[in-house]
CSV table of C-alpha atoms and ligand atoms in Angstrom, one decimal:
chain,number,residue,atom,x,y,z
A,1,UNK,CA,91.3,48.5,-5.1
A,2,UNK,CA,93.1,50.8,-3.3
A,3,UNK,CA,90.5,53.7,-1.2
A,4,UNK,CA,91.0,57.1,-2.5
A,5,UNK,CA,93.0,59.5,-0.5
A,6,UNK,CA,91.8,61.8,2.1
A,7,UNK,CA,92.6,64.6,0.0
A,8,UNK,CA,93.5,64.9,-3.2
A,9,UNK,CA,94.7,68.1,-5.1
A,10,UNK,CA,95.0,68.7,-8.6
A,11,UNK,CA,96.8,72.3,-10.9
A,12,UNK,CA,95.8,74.0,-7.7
A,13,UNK,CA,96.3,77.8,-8.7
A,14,UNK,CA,96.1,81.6,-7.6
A,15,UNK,CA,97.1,84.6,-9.2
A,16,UNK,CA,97.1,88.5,-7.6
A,17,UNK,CA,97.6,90.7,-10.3
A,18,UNK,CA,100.9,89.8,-12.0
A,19,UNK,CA,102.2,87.4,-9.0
A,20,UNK,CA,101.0,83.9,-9.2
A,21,UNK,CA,100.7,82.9,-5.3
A,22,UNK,CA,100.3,79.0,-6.2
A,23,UNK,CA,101.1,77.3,-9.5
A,24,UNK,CA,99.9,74.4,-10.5
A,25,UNK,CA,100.0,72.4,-6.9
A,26,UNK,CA,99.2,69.2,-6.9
A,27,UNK,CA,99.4,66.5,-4.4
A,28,UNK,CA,97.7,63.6,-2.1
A,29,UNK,CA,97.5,63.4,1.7
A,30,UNK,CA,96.1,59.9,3.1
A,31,UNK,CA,93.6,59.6,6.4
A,32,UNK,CA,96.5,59.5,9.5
A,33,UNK,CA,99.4,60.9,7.7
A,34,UNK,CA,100.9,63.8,8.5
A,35,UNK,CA,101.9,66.3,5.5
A,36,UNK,CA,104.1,69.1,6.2
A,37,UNK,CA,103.9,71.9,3.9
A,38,UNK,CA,107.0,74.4,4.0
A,39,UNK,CA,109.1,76.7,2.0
A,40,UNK,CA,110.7,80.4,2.5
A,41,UNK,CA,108.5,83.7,2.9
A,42,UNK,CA,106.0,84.6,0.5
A,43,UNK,CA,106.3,80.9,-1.0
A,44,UNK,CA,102.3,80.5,-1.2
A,45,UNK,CA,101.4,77.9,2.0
A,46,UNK,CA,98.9,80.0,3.7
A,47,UNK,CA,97.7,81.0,0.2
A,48,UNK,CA,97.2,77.4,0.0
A,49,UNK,CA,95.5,76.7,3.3
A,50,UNK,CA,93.2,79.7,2.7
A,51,UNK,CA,92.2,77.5,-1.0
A,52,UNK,CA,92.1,74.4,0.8
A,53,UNK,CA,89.2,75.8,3.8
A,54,UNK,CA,87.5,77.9,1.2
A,55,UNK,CA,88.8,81.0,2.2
A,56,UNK,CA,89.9,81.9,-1.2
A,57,UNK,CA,88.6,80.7,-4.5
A,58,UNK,CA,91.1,79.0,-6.4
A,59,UNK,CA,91.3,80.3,-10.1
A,60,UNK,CA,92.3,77.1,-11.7
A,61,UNK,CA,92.5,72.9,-10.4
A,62,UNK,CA,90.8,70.8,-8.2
A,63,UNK,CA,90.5,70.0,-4.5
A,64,UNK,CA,88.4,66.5,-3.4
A,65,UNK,CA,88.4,65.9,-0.1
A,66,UNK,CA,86.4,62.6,1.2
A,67,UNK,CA,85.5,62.4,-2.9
A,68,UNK,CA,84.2,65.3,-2.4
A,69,UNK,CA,85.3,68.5,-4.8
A,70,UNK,CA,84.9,71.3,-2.6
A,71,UNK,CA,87.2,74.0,-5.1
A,72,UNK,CA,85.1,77.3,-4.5
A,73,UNK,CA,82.8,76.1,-1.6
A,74,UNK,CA,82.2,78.7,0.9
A,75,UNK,CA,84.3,77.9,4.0
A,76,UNK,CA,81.4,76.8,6.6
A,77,UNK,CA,80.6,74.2,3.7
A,78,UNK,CA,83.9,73.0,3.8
A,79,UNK,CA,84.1,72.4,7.6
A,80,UNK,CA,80.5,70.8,7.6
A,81,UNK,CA,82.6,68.1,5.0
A,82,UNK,CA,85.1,67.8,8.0
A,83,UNK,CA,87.7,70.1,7.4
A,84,UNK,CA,89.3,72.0,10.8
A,85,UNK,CA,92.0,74.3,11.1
A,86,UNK,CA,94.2,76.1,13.8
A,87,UNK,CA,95.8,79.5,12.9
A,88,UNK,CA,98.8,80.8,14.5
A,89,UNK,CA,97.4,83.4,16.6
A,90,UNK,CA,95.2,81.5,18.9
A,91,UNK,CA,91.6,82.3,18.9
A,92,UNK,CA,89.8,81.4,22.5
A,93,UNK,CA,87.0,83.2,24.7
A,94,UNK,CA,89.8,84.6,27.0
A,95,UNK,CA,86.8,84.6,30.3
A,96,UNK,CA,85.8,81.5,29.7
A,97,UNK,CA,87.2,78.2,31.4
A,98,UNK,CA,89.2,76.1,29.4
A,99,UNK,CA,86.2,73.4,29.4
A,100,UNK,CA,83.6,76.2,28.3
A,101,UNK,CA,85.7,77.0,25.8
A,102,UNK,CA,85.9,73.1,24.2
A,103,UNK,CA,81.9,72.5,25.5
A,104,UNK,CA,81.2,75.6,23.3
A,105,UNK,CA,83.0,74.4,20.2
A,106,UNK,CA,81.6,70.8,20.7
A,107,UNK,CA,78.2,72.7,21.0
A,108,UNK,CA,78.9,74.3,17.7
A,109,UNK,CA,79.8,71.2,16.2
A,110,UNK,CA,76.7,69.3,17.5
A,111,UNK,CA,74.4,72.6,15.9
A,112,UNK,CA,76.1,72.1,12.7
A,113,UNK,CA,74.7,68.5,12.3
A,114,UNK,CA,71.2,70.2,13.2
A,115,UNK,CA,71.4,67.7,16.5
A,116,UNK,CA,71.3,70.6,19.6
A,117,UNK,CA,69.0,70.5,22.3
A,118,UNK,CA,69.9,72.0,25.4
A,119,UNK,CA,73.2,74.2,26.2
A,120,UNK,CA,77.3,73.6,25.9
A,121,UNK,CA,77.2,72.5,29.5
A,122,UNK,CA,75.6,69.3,28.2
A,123,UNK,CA,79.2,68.2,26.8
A,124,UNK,CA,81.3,68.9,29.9
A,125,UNK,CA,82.2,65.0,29.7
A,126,UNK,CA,82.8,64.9,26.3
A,127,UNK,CA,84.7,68.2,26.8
A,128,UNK,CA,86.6,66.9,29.7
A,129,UNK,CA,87.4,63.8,27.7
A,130,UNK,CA,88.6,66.0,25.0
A,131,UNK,CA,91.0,67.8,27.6
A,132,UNK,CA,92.5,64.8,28.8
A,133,UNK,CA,93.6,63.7,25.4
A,134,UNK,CA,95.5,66.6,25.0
A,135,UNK,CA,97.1,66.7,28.7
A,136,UNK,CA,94.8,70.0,29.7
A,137,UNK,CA,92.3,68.1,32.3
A,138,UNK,CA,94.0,69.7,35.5
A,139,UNK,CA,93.2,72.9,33.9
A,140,UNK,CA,89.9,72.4,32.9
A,141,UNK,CA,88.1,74.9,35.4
A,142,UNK,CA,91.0,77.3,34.7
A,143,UNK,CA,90.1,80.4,32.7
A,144,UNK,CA,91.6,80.3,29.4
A,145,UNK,CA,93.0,83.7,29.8
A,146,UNK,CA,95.5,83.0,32.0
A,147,UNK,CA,96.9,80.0,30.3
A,148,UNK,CA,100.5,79.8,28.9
A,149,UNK,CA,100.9,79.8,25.7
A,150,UNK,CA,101.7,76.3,25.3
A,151,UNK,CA,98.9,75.2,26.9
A,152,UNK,CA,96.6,77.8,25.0
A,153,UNK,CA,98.3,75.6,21.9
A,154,UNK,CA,96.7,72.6,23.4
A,155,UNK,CA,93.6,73.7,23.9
A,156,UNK,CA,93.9,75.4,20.6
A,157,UNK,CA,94.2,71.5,19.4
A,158,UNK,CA,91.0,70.5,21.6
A,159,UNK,CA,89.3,72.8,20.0
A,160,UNK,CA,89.8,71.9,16.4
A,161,UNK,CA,89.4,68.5,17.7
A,162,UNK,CA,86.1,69.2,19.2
A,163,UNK,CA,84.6,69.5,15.3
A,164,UNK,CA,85.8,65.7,15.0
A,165,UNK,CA,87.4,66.7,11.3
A,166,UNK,CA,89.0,64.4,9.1
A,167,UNK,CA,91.6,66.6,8.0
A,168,UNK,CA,93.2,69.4,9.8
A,169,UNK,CA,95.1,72.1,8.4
A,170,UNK,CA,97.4,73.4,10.9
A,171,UNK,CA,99.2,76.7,10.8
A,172,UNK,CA,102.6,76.7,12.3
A,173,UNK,CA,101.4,75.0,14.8
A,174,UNK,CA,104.2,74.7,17.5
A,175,UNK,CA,105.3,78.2,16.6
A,176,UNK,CA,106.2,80.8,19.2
A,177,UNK,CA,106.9,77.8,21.8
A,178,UNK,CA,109.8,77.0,23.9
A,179,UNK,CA,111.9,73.8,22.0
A,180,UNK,CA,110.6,71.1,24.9
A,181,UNK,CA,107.0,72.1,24.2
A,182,UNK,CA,107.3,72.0,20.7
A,183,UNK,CA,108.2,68.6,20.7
A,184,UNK,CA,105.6,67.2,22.6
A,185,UNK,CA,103.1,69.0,21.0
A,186,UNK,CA,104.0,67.7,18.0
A,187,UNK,CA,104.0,64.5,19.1
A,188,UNK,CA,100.5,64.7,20.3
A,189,UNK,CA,99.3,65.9,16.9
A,190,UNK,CA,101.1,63.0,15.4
A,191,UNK,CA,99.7,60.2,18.2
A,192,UNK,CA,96.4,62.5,17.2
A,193,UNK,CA,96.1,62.2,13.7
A,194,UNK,CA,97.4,58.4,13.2
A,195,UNK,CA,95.1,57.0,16.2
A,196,UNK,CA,91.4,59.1,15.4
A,197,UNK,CA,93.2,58.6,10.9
A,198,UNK,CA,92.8,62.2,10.9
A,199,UNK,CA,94.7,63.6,7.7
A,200,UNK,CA,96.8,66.6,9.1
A,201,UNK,CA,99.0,69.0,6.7
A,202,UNK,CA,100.7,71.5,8.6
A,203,UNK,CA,102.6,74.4,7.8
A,204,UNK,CA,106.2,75.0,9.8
A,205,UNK,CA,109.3,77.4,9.9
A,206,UNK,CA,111.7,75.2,12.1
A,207,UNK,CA,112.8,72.7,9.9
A,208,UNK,CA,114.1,70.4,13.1
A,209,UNK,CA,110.0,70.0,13.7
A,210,UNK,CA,109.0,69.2,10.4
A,211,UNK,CA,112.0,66.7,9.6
A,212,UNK,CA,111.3,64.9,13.7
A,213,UNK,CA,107.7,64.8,13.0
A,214,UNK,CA,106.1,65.0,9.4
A,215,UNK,CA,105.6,61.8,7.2
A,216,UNK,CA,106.1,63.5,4.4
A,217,UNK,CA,107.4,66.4,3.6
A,218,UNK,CA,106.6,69.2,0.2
A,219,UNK,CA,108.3,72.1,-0.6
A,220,UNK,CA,107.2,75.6,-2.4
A,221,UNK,CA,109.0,78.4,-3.9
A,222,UNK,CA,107.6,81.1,-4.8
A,223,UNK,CA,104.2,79.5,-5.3
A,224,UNK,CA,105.7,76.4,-7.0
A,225,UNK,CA,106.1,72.1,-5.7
A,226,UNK,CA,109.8,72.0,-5.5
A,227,UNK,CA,109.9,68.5,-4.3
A,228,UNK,CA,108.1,66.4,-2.6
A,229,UNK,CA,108.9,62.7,-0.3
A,230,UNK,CA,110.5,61.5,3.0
A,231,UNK,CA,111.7,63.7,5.1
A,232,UNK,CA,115.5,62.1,4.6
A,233,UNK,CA,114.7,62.5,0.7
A,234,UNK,CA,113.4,66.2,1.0
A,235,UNK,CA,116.8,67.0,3.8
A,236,UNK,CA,118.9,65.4,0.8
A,237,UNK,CA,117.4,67.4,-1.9
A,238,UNK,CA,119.9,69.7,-4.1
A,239,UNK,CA,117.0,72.0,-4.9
A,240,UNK,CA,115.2,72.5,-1.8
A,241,UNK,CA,118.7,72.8,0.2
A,242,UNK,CA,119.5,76.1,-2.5
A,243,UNK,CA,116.2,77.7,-1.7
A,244,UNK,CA,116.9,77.6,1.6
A,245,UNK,CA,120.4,78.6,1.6
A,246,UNK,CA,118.9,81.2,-0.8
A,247,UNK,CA,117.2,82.7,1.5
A,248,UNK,CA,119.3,82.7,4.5
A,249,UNK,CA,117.7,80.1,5.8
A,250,UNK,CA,119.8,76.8,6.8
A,251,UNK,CA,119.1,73.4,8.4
A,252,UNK,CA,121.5,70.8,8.9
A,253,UNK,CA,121.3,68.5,5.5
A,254,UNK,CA,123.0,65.7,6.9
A,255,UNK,CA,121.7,65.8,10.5
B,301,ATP,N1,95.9,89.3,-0.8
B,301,ATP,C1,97.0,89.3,-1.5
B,301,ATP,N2,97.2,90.3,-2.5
B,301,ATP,C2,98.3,90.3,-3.3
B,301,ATP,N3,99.3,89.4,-3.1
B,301,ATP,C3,99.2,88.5,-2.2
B,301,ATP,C4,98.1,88.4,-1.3
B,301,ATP,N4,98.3,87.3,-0.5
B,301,ATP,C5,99.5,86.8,-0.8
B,301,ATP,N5,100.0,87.5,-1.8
B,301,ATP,C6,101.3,87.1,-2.4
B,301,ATP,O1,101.3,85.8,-2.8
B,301,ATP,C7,102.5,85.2,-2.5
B,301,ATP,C8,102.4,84.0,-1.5
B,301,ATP,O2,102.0,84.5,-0.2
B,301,ATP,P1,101.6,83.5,1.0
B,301,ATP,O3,101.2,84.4,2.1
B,301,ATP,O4,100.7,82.5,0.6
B,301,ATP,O5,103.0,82.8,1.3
B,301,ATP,P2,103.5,82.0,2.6
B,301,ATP,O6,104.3,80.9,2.1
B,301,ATP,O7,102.3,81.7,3.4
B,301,ATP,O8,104.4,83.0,3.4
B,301,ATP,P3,104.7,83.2,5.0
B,301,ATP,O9,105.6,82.0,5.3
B,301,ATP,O10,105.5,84.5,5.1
B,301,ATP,O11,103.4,83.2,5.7
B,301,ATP,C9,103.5,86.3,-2.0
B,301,ATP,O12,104.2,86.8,-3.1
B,301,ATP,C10,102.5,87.3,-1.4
B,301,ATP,O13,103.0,88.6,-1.5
């Protein structure tokens, strides 16, 4: 018997008024893979994100994550069940050291298992640990104000990690950084997810980063699955390469 997937999602669907953001949506994301989801403007991925972390109430189809259908829960619920997520504008207590920072969100975490006694300090190690994983421990006692950005993108990483999640829904999450730090942040989300089997799905404009780094790859248009597979099969596709063109937006098929 094979063990049910991370996440599974089923006719997810939203409508605004006339315009239906997602239709019918449907797809499976396994503990340490890495899911990109992409497509033009206005194509429905943060829609989806924002059904997928309880944000937004779906108005039709299913969402189990861990076995668990969580369609309609209220987002805290959600990320008790273990689902984290980074956004694309970074959200960090700019005064605070980049330790405080993660000791604050493990704190968090600890207080949402009902577990806290005692204050953040009490998981500097745990914090420091966290750091190291994600190449930020020389900058520990740094306040995160005056990090650069690609280092607030790490820590932005820590700090999801810091919840210990099983899957993680990333925003364009190497967006806004110079091509050399993209890459190795990417990679580090990658050596991330497949070594702690955290499920990520990740949303991304620069189709160089998706194609490098994703397992697999879907694809939305206007709130529809377009296709779905390999990255080679998704680069290949007749269908996704005319959305793109569509829109102005190129990548190099054969590349
Ligand atoms: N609150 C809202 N009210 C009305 N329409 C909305 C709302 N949010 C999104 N939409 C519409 O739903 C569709 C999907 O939008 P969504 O933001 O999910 O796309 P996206 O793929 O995340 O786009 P982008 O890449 O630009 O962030 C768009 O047509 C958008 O205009």
């Amino acid at each position: 018997m094979s063990a049910a997937p991370l996440l599974q999602v089923r006719g997810l669907t939203k409508r605004y008024g006339g315009v239906t953001a997602v239709a019918d949506v449907g797809f499976d994301l396994a503990a340490g893979e890495l899911l990109a989801m992409v497509g033009p403007n206005g194509a429905g991925k943060t829609t989806c994100f924002n059904m997928l972390n309880g944000q937004l109430a779906p108005d039709g189809g299913t969402v189990r994550i861990a076995g668990i259908d969580t369609a309609g829960l209220p987002p805290r619920r959600i990320w008790q069940i273990g689902v984290g997520r980074t956004f694309q504008i970074a959200a960090t207590f700019q005064s605070m050291t980049v330790s405080e920072n993660v000791e604050t969100a493990l704190l968090s975490h600890a207080g949402r298992l009902g577990s806290v006694f005692g204050r953040a300090h009490a998981f500097r190690a745990e914090a420091e640990a966290l750091l190291e994983r994600v190449g930020l421990g020389p900058l520990a006692g740094r306040p995160a104000g005056i990090l650069a950005y690609g280092d607030v993108k790490r820590l932005e990483l820590a700090l999801a990690l810091a919840s210990r999640p099983r899957l993680l829904l990333m925003d364009e999450p190497a967006a806004g950084m110079a091509p050399r730090e993209r890459v190795a942040l990417m990679r580090l989300v990658a050596q991330t997810a497949r070594s702690g089997t955290i499920g990520v799905l990740f949303t991304e404009h620069d189709m160089d980063v998706v194609f490098e780094n994703a397992d697999r790859v879907m694809v939305l248009d206007r709130g529809r699955l377009i296709a779905e597979g390999s990255p080679a099969a998704v680069r290949s596709d007749p269908e996704v390469q005319a959305v793109y063109l569509g829109k102005g937006l190129t990548y190099e098929a054969g590349a």
